[in-house]
XYZ file of C-alpha atoms in Angstrom:
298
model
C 1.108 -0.873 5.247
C -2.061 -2.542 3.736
C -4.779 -1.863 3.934
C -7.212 -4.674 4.261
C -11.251 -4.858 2.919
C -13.141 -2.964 5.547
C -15.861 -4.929 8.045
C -17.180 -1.835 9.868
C -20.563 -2.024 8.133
C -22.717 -4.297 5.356
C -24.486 -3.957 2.278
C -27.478 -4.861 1.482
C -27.058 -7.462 -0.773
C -30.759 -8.418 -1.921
C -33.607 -6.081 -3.408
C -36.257 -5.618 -1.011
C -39.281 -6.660 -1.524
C -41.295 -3.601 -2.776
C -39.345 -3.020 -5.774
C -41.248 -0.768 -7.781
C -41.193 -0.400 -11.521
C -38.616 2.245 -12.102
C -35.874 -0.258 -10.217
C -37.021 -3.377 -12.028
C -36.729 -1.376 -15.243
C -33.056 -0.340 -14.056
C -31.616 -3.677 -12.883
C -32.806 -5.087 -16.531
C -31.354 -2.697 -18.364
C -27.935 -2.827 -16.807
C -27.548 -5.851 -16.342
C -25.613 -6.718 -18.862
C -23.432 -4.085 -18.263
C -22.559 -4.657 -14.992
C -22.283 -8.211 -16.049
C -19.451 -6.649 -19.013
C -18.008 -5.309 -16.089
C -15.845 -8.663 -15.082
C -15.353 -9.313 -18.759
C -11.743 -10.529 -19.824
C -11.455 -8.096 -22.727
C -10.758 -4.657 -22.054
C -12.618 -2.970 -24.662
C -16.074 -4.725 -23.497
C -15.590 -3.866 -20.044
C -14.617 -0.190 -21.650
C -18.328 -0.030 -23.047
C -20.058 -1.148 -20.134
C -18.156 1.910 -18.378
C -19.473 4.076 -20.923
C -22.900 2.897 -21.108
C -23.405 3.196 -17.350
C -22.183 6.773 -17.375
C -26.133 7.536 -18.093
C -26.560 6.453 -14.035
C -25.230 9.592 -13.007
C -27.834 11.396 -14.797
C -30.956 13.537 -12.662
C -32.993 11.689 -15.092
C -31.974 8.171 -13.249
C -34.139 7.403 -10.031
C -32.214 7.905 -6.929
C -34.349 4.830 -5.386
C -33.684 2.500 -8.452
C -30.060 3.464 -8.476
C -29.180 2.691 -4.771
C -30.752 -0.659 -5.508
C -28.693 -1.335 -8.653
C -25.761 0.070 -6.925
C -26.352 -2.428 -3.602
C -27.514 -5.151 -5.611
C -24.800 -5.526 -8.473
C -23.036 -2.645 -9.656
C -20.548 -1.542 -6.134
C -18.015 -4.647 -6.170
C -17.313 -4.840 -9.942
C -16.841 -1.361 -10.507
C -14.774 -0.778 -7.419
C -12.391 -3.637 -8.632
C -12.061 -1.591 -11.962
C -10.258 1.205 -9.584
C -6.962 -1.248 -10.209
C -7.982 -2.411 -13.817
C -4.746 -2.606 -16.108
C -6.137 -0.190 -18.756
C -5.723 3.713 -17.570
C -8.873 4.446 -19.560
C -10.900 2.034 -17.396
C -9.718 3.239 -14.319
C -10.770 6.747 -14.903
C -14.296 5.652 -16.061
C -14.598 3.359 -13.183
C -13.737 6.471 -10.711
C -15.868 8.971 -12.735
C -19.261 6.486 -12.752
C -18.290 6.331 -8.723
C -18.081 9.681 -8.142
C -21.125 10.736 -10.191
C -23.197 7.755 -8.144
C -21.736 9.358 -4.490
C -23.157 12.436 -5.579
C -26.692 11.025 -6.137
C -27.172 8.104 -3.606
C -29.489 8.541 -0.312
C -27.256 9.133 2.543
C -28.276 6.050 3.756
C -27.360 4.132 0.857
C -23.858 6.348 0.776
C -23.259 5.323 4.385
C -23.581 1.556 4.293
C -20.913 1.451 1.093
C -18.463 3.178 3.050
C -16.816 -0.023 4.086
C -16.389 -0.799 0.634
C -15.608 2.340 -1.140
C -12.907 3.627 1.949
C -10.127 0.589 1.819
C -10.481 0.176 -2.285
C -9.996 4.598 -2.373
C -7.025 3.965 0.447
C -5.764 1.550 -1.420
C -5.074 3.557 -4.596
C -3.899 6.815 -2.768
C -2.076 5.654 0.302
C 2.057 5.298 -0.720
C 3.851 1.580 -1.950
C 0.537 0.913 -3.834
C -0.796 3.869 -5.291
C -2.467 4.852 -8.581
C 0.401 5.746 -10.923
C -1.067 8.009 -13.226
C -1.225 12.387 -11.433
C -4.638 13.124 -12.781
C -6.935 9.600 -11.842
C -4.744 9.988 -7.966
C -6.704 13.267 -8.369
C -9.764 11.996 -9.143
C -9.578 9.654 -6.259
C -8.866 12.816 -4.165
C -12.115 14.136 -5.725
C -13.941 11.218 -4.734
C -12.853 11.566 -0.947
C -13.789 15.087 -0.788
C -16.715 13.799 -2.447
C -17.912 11.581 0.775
C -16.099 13.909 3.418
C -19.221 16.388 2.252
C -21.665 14.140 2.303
C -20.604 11.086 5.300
C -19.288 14.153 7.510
C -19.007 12.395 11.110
C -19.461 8.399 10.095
C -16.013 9.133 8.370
C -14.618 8.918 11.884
C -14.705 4.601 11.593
C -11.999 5.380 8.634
C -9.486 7.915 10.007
C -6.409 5.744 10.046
C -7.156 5.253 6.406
C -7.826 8.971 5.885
C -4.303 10.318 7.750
C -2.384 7.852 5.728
C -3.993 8.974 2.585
C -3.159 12.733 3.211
C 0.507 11.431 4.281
C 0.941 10.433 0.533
C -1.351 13.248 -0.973
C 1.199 15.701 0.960
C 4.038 14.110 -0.668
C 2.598 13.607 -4.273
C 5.026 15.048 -6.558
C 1.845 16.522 -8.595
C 0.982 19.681 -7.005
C -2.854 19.779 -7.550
C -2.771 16.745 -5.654
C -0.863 18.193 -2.589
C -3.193 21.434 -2.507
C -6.645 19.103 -2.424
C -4.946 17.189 0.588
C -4.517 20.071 1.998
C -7.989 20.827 1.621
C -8.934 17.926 2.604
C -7.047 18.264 5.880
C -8.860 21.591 6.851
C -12.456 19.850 5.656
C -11.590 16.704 8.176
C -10.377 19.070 11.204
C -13.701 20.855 10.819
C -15.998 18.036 10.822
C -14.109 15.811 13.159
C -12.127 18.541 14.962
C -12.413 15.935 18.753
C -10.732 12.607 16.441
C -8.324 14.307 14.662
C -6.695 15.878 18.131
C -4.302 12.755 17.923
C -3.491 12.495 13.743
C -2.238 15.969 13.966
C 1.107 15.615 14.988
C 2.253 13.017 12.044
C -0.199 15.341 9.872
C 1.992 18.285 10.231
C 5.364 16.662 10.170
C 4.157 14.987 6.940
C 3.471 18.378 5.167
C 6.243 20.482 6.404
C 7.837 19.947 2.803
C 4.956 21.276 1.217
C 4.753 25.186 3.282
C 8.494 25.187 0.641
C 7.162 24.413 -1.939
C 8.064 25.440 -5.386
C 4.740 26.790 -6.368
C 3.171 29.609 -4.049
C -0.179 27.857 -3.874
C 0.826 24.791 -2.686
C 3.011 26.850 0.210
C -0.645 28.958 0.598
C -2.228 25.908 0.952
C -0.011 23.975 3.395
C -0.093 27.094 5.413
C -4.085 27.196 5.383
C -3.742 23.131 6.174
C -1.039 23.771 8.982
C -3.482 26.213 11.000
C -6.168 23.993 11.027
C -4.001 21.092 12.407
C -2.501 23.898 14.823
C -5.880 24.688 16.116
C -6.568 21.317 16.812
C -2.801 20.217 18.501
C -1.163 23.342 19.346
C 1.372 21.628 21.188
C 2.979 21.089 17.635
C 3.373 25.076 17.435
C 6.993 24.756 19.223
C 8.037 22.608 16.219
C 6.646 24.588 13.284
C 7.691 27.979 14.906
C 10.822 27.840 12.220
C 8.721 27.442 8.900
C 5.805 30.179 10.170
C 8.563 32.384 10.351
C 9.755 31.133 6.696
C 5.834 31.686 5.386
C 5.458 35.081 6.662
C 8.461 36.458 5.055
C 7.643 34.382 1.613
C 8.672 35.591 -1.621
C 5.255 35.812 -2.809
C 2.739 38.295 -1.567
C 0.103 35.662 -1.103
C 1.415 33.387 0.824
C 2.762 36.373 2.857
C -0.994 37.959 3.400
C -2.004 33.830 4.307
C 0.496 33.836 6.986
C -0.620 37.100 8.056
C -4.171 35.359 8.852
C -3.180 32.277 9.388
C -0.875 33.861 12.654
C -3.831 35.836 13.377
C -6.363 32.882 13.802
C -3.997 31.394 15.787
C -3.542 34.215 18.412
C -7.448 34.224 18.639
C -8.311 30.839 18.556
C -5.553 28.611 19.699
C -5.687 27.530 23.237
C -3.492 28.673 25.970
C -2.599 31.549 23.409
C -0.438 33.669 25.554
C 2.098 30.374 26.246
C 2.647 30.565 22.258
C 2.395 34.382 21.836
C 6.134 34.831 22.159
C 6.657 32.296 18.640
C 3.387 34.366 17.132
C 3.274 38.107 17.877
C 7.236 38.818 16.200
C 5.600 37.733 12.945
C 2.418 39.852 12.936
C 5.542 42.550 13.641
C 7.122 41.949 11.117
C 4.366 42.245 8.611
C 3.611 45.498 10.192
C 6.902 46.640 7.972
C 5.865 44.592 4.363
C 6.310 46.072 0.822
C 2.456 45.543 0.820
C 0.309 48.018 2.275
C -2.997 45.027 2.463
C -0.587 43.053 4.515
C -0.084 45.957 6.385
C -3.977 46.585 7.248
C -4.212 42.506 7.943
C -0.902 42.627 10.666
C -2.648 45.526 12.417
């Protein structure tokens, strides 16, 4: 589906009126740069990227920046996200990123209508970013504002489940482990609004806990107890693949399912109703070639 521009929120879209020198000197400086930003040629707007690299830098005032960034700088770089050259694209993302990590979390909240649907829009599947590593550096970029927006990323989880949807599909496996991060970072800061994504969530990664590489299966597994924890009612389901994970070929994906089972007899409500799908595996690890998964079943 598409995802359209975003109207939960609004920038401020003039300088106030106590601009001090440090932001005058900024806006000046830049702004021909951001100006290079909508040019035709690709090399110009290339150079602007480059030269506004420098606003990521400590040296930068974080007052001055959120100004330039409100003022100018968010909707022409953002646009760059979808720019035809692959070079662009990963500048554009890279000066984004490095500006998240600076702005007031104030100035970070009130772009979150703007940043969310352009991010969505290059991760979520029929539209996304073609190139493995920039789809990772969007990923980045989410994890990015998950830190730092924690709760006000509630207004954006239809955007955020379809984005892990894709990112568990992704056939580039860094890119299916960060969702999977990503999934345990959003059930811990939103653990109430996530009760009803994590259904589809877990029926979307099943492929990944069979994986071909053992820490995309660790990782799934680590993702599917945090969903579990959250909607145990999907345990019934799953109860096949746990039983796949905890007799794994690799030791340590085996010694994750060991305390991934074990979080979920402790923590998992109504445990006793799922204790008959959860107790055979801690059993059977009881009996594993490796004495630490051993210690971990008892």
């Amino acid at each position: 589906s598409t995802i359209a521009p975003s109207d939960r929120g609004a920038m401020n879209a003039t300088p106030s009126e106590g601009c001090n020198a440090a932001t005058t000197a900024l806006l000046q400086q830049h702004a021909r740069d951001v100006n290079c930003l909508s040019d035709a040629d690709r090399t110009v707007r290339r150079r602007a990227l480059q030269r506004l690299a420098v606003l990521g830098s400590d040296s930068v005032d974080a007052d001055a920046l959120a100004t330039l960034w409100e003022q100018s700088l968010c909707n022409p770089v953002l646009k760059l996200f979808a720019d035809s050259v692959e070079k662009n694209r990963e500048l554009s993302i890279t000066l984004v990123s490095s500006i998240v990590e600076r702005l007031a979390l104030s100035a970070l909240l009130s772009t979150l209508p703007f940043i969310m649907p352009v991010v969505a829009g290059r991760l979520v599947a029929g539209s996304e970013e073609p190139v493995e590593e920039l789809r990772l550096l969007l990923l980045q970029l989410l994890r990015a504002l998950i830190e730092r927006g924690g709760t006000s990323l509630a207004a954006y989880l239809p955007e955020l489940v379809q984005i892990l949807s894709s990112g568990f599909s992704d056939p580039f496996p860094d890119a299916k482990k960060l969702s999977c991060s990503l999934a345990c970072s959003l059930c811990e800061c939103l653990p109430t609004e996530m009760e009803p994504h994590c259904a589809p969530l877990i029926r979307a990664m099943q492929p990944s806990l069979t994986h071909q590489h053992s820490r995309v299966r660790g990782a799934a597994t680590e993702a599917l107890v945090a969903l579990l924890l959250r909607e145990p009612s999907a345990l019934a389901e799953i109860a096949a693949q746990l039983s796949l994970i905890a007799t794994d070929r690799a030791p340590a994906v085996r010694e994750q399912a060991v305390l991934s089972v074990a979080q979920l007899m402790a923590h998992v409500p109504n445990r006793m109703q799922h204790a008959p799908r959860l107790l055979p595996l801690l059993l059977c690890a009881l009996s594993d070639d490796v004495d630490a998964i051993q210690q971990q079943a008892l």
